[in-house]
mmCIF file of C-alpha atoms in Angstrom:
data_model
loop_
_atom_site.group_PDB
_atom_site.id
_atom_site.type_symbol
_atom_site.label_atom_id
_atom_site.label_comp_id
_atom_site.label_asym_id
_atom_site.label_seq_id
_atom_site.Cartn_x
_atom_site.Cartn_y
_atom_site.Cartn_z
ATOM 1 C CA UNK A 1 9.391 6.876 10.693
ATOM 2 C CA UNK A 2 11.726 4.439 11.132
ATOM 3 C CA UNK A 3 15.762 4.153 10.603
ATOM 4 C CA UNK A 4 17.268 1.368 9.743
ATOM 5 C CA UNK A 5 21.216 1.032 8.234
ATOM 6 C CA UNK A 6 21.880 4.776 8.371
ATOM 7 C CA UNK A 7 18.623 5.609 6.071
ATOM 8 C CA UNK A 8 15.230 7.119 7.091
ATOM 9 C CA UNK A 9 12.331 4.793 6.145
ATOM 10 C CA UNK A 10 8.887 5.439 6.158
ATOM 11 C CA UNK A 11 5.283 4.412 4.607
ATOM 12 C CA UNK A 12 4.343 5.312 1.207
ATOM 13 C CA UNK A 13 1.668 7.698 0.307
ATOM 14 C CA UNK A 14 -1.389 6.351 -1.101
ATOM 15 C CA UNK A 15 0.163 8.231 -4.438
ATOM 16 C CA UNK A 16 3.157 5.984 -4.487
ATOM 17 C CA UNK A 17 1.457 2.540 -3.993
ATOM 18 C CA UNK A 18 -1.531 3.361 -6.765
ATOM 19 C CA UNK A 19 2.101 4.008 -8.807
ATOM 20 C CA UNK A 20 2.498 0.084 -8.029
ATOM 21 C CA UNK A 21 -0.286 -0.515 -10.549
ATOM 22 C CA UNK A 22 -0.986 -0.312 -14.046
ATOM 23 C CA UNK A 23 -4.270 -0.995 -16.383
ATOM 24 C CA UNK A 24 -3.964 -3.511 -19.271
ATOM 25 C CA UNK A 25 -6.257 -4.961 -21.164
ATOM 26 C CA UNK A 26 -9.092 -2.962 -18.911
ATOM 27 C CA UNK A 27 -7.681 -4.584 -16.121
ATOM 28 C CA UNK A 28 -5.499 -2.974 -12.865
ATOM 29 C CA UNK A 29 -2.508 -5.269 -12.059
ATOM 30 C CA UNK A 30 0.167 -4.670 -10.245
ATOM 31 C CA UNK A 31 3.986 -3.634 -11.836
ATOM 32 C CA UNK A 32 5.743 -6.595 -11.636
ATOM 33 C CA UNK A 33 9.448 -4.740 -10.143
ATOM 34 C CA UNK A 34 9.309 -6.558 -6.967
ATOM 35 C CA UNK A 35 8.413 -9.415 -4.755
ATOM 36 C CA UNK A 36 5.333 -9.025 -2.435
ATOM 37 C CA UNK A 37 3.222 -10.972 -0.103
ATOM 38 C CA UNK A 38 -0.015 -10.991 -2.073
ATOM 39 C CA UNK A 39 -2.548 -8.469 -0.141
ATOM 40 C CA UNK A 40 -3.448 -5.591 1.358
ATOM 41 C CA UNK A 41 -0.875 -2.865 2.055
ATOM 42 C CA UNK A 42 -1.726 0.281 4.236
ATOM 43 C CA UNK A 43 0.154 3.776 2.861
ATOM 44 C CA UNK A 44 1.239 6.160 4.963
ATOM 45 C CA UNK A 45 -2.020 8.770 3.869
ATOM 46 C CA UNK A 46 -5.170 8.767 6.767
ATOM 47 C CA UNK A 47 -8.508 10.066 7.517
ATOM 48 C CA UNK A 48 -9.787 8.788 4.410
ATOM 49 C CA UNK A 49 -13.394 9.363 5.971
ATOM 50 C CA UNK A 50 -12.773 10.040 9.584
ATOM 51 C CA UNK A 51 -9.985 9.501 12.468
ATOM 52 C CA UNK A 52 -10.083 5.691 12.648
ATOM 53 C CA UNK A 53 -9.207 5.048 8.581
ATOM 54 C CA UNK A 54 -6.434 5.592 6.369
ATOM 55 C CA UNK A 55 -6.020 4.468 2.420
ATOM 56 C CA UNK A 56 -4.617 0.996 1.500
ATOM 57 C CA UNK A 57 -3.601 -1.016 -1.539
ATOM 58 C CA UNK A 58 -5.096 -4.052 -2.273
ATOM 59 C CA UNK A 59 -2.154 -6.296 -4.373
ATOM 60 C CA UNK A 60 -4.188 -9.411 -4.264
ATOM 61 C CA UNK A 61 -4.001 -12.306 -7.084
ATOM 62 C CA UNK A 62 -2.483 -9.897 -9.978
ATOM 63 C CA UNK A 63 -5.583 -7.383 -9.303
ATOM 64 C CA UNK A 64 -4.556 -4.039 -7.722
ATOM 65 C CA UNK A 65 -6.982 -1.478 -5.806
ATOM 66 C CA UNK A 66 -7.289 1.276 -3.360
ATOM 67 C CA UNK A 67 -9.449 0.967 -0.783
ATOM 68 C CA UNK A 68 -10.506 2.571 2.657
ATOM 69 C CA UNK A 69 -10.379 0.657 6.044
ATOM 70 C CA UNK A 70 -10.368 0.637 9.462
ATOM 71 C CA UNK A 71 -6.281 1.713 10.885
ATOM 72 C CA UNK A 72 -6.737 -1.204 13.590
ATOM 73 C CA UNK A 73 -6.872 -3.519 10.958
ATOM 74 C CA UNK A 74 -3.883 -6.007 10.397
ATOM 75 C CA UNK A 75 -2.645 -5.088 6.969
ATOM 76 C CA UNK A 76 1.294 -5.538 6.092
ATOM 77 C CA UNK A 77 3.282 -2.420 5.363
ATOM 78 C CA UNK A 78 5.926 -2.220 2.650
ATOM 79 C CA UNK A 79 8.700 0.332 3.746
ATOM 80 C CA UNK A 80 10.756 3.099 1.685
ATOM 81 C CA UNK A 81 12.753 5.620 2.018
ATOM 82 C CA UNK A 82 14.308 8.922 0.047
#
């Protein structure tokens, strides 16, 4: 967690990035309600298949999906709060 102007921030849930995308035309993209650095975001949800991994969004060239990887991975991390 993380505070920052008087409000408590922390990383989304895997839940609440996958709400980041949408299918159309058979295709996922992402919803286009706010700027991002094109790639892969990690969400606050781990263990996806042991200790060292935790979920991530891939927002990558208008294609969105969620993947698996390794925590000590560099991956940027998109804030929110409640």
């Amino acid at each position: 967690d993380l505070e920052l102007a008087g409000a408590e921030w922390r990383q989304p849930l895997m839940e609440e990035l996958q709400s980041l995308i949408v299918e159309e035309d058979g295709a996922k993209k992402v919803v286009p309600i706010m700027e991002m650095q094109k790639g892969y975001y990690w969400s606050g949800t781990y263990k996806a298949r042991g200790a060292v991994n935790g979920w991530m969004v891939d927002f990558s060239d208008d294609f969105a999906e969620a993947k698996e990887d390794n925590m000590a991975r560099r991956h940027y991390i998109r804030c929110v709060h409640d």
